[in-house]
CSV table of C-alpha atoms and ligand atoms in Angstrom, one decimal:
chain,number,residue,atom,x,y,z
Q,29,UNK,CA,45.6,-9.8,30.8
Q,30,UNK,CA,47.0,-7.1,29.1
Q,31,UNK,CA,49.7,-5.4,32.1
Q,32,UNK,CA,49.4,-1.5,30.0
Q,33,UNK,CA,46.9,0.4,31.1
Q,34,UNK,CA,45.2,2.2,28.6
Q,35,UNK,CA,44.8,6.0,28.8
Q,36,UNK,CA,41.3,5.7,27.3
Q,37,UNK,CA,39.3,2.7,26.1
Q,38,UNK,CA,36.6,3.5,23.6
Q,39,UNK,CA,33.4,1.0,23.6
Q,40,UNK,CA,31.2,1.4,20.5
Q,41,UNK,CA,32.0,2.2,16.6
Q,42,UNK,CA,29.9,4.5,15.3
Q,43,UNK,CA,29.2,7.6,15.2
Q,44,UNK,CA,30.1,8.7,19.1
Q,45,UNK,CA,32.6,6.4,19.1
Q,46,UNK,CA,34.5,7.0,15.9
Q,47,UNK,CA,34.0,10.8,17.1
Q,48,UNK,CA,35.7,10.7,20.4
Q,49,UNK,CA,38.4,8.4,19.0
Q,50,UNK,CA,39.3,11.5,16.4
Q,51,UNK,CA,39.5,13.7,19.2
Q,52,UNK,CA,41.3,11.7,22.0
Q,53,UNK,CA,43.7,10.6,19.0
Q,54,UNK,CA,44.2,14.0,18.3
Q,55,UNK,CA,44.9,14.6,21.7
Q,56,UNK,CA,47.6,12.1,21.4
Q,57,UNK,CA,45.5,9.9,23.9
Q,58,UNK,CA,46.3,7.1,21.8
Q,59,UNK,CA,43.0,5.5,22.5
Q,60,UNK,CA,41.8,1.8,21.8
Q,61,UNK,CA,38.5,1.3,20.0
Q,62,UNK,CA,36.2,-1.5,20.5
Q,63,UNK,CA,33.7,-1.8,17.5
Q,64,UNK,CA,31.3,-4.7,19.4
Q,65,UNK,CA,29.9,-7.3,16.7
Q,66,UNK,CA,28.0,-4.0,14.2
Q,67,UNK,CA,31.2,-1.7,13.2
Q,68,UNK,CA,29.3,1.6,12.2
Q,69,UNK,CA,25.9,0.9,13.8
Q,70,UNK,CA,22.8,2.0,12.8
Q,71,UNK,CA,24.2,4.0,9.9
Q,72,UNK,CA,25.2,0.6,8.3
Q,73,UNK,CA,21.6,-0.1,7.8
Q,74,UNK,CA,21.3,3.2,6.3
Q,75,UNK,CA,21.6,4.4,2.4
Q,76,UNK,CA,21.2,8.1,1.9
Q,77,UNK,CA,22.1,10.1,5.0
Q,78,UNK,CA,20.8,14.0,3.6
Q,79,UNK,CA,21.5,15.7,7.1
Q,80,UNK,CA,24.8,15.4,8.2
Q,81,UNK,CA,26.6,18.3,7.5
Q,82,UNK,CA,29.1,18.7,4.6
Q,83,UNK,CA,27.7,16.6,2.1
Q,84,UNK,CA,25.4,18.6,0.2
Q,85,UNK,CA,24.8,15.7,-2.4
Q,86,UNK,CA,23.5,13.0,0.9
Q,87,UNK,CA,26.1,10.3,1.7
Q,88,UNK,CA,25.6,6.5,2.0
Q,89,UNK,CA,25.5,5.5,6.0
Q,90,UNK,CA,28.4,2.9,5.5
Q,91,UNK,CA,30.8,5.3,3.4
Q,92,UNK,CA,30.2,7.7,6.4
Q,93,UNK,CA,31.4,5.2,8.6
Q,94,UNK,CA,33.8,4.3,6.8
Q,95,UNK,CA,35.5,7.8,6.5
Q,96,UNK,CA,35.3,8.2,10.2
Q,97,UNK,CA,37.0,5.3,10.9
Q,98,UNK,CA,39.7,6.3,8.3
Q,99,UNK,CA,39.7,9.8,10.1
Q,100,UNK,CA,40.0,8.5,13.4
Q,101,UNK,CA,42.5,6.0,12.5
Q,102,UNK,CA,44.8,8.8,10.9
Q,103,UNK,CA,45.5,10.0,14.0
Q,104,UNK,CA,46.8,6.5,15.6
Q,105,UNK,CA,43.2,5.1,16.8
Q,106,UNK,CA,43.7,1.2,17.5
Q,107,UNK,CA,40.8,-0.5,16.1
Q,108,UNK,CA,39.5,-4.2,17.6
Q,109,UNK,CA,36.7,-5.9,15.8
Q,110,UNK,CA,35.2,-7.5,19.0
Q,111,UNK,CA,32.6,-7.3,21.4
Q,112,UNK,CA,33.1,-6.0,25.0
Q,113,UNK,CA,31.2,-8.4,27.4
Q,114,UNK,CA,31.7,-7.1,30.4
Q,115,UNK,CA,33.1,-4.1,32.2
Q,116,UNK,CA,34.4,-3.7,36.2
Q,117,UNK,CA,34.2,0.4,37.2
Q,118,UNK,CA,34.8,-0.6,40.5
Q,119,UNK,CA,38.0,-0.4,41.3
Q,120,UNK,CA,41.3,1.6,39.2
Q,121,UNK,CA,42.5,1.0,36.6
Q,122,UNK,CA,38.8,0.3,35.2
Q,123,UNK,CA,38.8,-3.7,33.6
Q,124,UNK,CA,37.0,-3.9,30.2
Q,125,UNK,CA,36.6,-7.8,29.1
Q,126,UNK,CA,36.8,-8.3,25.2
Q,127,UNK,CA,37.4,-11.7,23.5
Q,128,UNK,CA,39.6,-13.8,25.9
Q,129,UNK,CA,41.5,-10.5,27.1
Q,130,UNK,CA,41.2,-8.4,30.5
Q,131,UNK,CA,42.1,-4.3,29.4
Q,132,UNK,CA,43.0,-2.1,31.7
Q,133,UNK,CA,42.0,1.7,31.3
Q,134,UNK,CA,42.4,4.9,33.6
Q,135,UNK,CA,39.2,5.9,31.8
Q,136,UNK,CA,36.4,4.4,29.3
Q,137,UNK,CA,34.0,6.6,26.8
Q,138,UNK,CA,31.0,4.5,26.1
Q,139,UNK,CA,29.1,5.2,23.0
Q,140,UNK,CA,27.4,1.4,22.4
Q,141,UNK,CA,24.2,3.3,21.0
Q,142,UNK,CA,21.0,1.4,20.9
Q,143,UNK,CA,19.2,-1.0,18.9
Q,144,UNK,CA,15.6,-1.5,17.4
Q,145,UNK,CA,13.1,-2.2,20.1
Q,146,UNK,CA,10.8,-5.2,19.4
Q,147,UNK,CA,7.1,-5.8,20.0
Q,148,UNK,CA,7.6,-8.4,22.0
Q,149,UNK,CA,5.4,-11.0,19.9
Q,150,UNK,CA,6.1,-14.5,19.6
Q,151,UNK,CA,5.0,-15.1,16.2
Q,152,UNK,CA,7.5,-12.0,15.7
Q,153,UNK,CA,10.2,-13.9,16.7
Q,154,UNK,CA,9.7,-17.2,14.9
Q,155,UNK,CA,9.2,-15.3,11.6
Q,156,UNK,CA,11.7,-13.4,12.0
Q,157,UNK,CA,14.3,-13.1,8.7
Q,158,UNK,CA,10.9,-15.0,7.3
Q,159,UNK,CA,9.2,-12.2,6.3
Q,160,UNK,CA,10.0,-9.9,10.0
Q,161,UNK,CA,12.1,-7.6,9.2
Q,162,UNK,CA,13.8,-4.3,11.5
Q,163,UNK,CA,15.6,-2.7,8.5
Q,164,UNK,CA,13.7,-1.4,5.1
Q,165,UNK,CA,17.2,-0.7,3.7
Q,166,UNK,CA,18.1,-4.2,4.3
Q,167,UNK,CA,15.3,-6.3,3.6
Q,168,UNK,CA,13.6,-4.0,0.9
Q,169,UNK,CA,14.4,-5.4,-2.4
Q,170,UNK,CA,13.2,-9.1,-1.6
Q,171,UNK,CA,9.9,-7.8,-1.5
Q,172,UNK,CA,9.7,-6.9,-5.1
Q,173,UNK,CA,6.0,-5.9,-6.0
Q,174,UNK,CA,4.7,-7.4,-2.3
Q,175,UNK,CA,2.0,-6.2,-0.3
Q,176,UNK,CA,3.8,-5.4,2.5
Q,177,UNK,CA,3.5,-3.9,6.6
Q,178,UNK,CA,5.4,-1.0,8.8
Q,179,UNK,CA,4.6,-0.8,12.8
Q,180,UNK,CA,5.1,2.4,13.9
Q,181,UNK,CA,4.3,6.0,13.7
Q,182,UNK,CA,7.8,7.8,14.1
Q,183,UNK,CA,10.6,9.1,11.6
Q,184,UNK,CA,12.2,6.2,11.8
Q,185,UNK,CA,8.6,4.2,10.7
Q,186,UNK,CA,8.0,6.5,7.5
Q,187,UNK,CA,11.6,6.5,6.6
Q,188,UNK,CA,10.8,2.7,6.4
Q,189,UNK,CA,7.5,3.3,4.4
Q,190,UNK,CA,9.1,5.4,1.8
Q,191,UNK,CA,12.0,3.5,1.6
Q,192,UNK,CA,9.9,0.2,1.2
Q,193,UNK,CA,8.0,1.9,-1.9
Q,194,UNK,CA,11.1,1.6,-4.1
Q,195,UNK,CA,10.2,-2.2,-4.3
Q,196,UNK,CA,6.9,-3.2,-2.4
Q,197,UNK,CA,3.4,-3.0,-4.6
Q,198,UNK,CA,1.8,-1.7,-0.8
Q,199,UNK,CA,3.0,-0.1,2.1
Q,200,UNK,CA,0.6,0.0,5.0
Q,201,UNK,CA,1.3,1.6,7.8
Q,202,UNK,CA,0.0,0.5,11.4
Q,203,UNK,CA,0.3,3.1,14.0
Q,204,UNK,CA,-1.4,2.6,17.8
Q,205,UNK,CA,-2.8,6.1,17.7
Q,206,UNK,CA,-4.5,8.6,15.4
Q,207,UNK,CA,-1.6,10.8,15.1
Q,208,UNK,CA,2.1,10.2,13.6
Q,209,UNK,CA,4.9,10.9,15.9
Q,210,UNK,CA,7.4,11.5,13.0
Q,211,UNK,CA,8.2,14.9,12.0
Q,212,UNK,CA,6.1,17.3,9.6
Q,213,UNK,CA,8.3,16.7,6.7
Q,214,UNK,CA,8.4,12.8,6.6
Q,215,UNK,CA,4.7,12.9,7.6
Q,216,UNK,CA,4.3,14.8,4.4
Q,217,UNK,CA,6.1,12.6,1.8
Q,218,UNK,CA,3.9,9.4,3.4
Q,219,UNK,CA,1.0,11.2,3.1
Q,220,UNK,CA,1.9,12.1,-0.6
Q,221,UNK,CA,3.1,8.8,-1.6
Q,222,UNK,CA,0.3,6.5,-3.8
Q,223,UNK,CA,1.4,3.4,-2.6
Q,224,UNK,CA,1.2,4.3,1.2
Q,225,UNK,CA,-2.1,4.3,3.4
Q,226,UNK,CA,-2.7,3.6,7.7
Q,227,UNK,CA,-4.2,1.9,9.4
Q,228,UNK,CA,-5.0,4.2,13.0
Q,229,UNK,CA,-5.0,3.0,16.6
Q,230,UNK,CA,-4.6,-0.3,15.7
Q,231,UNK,CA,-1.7,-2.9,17.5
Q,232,UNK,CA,-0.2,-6.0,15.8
Q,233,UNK,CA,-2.0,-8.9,17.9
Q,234,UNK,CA,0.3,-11.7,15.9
Q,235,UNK,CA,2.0,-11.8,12.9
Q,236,UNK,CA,1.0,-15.0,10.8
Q,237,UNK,CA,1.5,-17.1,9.5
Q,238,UNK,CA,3.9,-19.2,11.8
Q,239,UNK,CA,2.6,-22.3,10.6
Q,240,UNK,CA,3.7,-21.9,7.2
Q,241,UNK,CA,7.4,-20.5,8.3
Q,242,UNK,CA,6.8,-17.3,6.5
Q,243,UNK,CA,4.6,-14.2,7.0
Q,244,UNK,CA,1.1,-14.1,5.4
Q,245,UNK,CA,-0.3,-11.2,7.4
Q,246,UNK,CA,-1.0,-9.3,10.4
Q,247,UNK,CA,-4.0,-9.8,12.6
Q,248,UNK,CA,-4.3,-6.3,14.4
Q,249,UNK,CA,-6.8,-5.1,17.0
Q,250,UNK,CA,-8.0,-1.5,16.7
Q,251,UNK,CA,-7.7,-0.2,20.1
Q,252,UNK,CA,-10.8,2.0,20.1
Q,253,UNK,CA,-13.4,-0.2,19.0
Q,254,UNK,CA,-12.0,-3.4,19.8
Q,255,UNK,CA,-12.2,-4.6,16.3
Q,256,UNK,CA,-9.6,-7.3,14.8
Q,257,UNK,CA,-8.9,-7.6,11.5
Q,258,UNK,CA,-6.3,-9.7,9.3
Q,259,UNK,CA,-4.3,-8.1,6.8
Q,260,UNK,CA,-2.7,-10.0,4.3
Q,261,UNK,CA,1.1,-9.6,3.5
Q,262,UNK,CA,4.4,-10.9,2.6
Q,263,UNK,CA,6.6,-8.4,4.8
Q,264,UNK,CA,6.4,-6.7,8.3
Q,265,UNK,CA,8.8,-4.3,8.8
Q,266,UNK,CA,8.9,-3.2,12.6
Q,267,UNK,CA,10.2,0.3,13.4
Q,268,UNK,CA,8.8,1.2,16.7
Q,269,UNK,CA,12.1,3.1,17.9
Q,270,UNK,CA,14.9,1.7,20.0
Q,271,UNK,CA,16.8,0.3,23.3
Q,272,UNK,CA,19.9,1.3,24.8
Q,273,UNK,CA,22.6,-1.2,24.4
Q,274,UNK,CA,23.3,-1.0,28.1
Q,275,UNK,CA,23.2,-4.8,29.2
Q,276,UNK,CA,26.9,-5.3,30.0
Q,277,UNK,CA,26.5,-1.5,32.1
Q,278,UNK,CA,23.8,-2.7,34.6
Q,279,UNK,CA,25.6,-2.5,38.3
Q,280,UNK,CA,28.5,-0.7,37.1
Q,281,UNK,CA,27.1,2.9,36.2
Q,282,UNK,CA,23.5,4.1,37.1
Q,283,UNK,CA,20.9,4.2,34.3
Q,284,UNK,CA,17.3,5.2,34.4
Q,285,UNK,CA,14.4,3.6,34.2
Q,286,UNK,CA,14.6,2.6,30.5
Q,287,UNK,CA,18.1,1.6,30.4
Q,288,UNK,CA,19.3,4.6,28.9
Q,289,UNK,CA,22.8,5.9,31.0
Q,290,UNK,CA,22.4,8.9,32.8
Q,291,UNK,CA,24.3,11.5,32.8
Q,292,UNK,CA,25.1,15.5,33.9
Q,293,UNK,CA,27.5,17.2,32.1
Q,294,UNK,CA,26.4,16.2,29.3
Q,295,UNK,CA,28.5,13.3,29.3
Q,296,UNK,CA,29.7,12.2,32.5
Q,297,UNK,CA,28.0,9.2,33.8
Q,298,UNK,CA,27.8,8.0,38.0
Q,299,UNK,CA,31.5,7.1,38.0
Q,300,UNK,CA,34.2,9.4,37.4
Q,301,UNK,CA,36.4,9.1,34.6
Q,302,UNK,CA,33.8,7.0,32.8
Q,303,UNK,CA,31.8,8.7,30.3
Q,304,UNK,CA,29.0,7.9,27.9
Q,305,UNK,CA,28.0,9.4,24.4
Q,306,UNK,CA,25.6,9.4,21.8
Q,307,UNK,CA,22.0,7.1,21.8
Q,308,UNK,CA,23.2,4.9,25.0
Q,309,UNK,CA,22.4,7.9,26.8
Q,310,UNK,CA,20.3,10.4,24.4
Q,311,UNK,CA,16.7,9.2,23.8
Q,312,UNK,CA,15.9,12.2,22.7
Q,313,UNK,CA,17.9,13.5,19.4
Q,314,UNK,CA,19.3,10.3,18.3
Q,315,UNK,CA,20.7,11.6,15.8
Q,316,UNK,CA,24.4,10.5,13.5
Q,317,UNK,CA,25.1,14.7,13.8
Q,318,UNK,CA,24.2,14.8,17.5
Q,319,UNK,CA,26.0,11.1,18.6
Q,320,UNK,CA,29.0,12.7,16.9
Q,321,UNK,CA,28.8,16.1,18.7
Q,322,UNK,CA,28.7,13.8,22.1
Q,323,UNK,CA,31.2,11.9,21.5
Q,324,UNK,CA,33.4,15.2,20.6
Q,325,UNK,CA,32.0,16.3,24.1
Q,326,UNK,CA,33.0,13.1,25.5
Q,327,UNK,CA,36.7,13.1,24.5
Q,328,UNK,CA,36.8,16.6,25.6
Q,329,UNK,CA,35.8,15.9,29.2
Q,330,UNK,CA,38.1,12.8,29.1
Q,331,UNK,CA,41.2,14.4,28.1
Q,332,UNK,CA,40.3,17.5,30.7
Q,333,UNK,CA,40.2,14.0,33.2
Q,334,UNK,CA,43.1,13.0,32.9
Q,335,UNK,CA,44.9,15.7,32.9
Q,336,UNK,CA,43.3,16.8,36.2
Q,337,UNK,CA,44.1,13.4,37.6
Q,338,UNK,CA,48.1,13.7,36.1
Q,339,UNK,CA,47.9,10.8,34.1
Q,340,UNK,CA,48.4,13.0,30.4
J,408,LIG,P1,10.2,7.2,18.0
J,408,LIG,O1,10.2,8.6,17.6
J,408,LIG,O2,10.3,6.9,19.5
J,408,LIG,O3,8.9,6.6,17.5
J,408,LIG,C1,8.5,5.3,17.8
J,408,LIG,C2,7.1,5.0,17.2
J,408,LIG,O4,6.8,3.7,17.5
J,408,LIG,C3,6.1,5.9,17.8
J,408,LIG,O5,5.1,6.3,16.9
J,408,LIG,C4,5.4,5.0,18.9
J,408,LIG,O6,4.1,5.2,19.1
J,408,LIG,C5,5.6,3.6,18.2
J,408,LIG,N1,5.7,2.5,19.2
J,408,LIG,C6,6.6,2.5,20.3
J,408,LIG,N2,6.4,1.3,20.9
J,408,LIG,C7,5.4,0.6,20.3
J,408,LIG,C8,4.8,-0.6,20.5
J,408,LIG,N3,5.2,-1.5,21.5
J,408,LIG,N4,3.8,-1.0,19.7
J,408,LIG,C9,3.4,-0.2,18.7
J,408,LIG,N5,4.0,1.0,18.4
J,408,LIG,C10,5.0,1.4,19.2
J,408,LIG,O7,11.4,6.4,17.3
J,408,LIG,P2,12.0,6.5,15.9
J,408,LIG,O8,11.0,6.7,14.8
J,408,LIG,O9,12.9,5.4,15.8
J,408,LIG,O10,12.8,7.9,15.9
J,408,LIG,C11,13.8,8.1,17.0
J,408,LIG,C12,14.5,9.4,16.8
J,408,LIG,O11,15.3,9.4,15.6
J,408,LIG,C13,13.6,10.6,16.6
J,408,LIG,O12,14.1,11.7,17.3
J,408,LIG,C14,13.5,10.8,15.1
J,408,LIG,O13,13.2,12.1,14.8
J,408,LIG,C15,14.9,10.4,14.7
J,408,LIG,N6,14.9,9.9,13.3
J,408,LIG,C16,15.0,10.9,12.3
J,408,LIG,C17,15.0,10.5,11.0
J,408,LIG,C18,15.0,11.5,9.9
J,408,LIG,O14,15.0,12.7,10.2
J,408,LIG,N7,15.0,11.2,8.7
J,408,LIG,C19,14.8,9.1,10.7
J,408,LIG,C20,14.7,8.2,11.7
J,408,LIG,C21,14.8,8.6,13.0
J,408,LIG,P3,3.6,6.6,19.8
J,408,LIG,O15,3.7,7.7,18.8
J,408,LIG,O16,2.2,6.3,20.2
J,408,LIG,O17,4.5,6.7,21.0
């Protein structure tokens, strides 16, 4: 066990998190970062990021994260590659489990964001990295000229479609209602796009073909008519949004009925002194801009913590 205890421990290395470790290093908090096992998060499956601020030309998701952790480690942020697994807010100083070591922190800003939500399928799960795929950006380019599938009728599901045209011959998109959830703009370049069509109100009954060890197709049921259909493929990309990373949370702060962390404040969650930022909490904006601006937020209301409690 490490005897120091921290002024601030950080849980999460991406957008929030590298955020509030620029501030609270700034602040001279001197706070210690823990990445978990995907340094950068969902921006690391990313390639061009067009709406974050300041980079009028788009910016590729990893060099994004990799200048915030530069920025945040200018300022005297300590970095550690590992995965918290468990947390005790019970008692002070709060304990934070990583690797073999107990840390010891007067406060803790979590920003673990969340991660793609699956459909719960067995067949999804035996072919997956066969053919099941939660990353277009990833997984693209080894479908070269395939026929291939996207679950999913958000921003996040046509980002995958376009994206997926670069290399696939055919992108069909499966969606469980008539109407796209994804905003008017990414609505419009599917719609545009040749090698794009839908398939409405249909669910993904099984992927196939498990026997073989790789995908062949989808058998999907339409949901008005009760039809089922196969469609034949070589890829099924499944973007059908996302979970809170809240597992290791569960007893120790409250979270709502999803798993999301709830907070008032904006950032503050059930225990003082502990705070939460960016998609662990926000289901709603989920955005790299908007984790950032809460993890700002969160480093703001931490430093104001401590100092109320005497510690800085
Ligand atoms: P989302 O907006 O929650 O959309 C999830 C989609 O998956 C919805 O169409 C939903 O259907 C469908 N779905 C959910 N569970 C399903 C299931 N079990 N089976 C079949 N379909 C299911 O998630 P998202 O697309 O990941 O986007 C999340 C947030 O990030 C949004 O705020 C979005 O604007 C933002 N985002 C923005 C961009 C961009 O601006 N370029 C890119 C990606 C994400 P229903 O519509 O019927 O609920």
């Amino acid at each position: 066990m490490s005897s120091e205890v921290e002024k601030v421990i950080i849980i999460g290395g991406a957008c929030a998190g590298l955020t509030a470790a620029i501030y609270t290093s700034r602040a001279r908090l001197n706070p210690l970062l823990f990445t978990g096992s995907m340094f950068g998060g969902q921006l690391m499956m990313t390639t061009d990021v067009e709406n974050f601020p300041g980079f009028p030309e788009g910016i590729q998701g990893p060099e994004l994260m990799e200048r915030m952790r530069q920025q945040a480690e200018r300022f005297g942020t300590r970095i550690v590659y590992e995965e918290v697994t468990r947390v005790d807010f019970s008692s002070r100083p709060f304990r934070v489990w990583a690797g073999e070591k107990e840390y010891l922190a007067h406060s803790v800003i979590i920003a673990t964001g969340a991660k793609p939500r699956t459909l719960g399928l067995e067949s999804e799960e035996k072919l997956l990295g066969k053919g099941v795929s939660y990353c277009a950006v990833c997984d693209g380019a080894f479908f070269k000229d395939a026929d291939v599938v996207v679950v999913g009728g958000g921003d996040s599901a046509m980002e995958e479609a376009l994206h997926l045209t670069q290399h696939a011959r055919s992108v069909t998109v499966i969606h469980r209602r008539d109407k796209l959830r994804a905003s008017k703009i990414m609505q419009e370049r599917a719609f545009a796009n040749p090698k794009i069509s839908f398939v409405w109100d249909s669910v993904v009954e099984e992927i196939l073909d498990v026997s073989k060890g790789r995908v062949t197709g989808v058998r999907v049921r339409n949901r008005k008519t009760g039809e089922e259909k196969e469609i034949s493929c070589e890829g099924v990309f499944i973007a059908i949004g996302h979970e809170p990373n809240t597992e290791i949370f569960k007893g120790q702060v409250e979270l709502d009925s999803r798993g999301y962390i709830k907070v008032r404040d904006f950032v503050k969650t059930s225990v003082e002194g502990v705070f939460a930022a960016g998609d662990v909490h926000d289901h709603r904006f989920r955005q790299a801009v908007t984790a950032s601006a809460f993890g700002c937020m969160a480093a703001l209301e931490c430093e104001r913590y401590l100092s109320e409690k005497g510690i800085i």
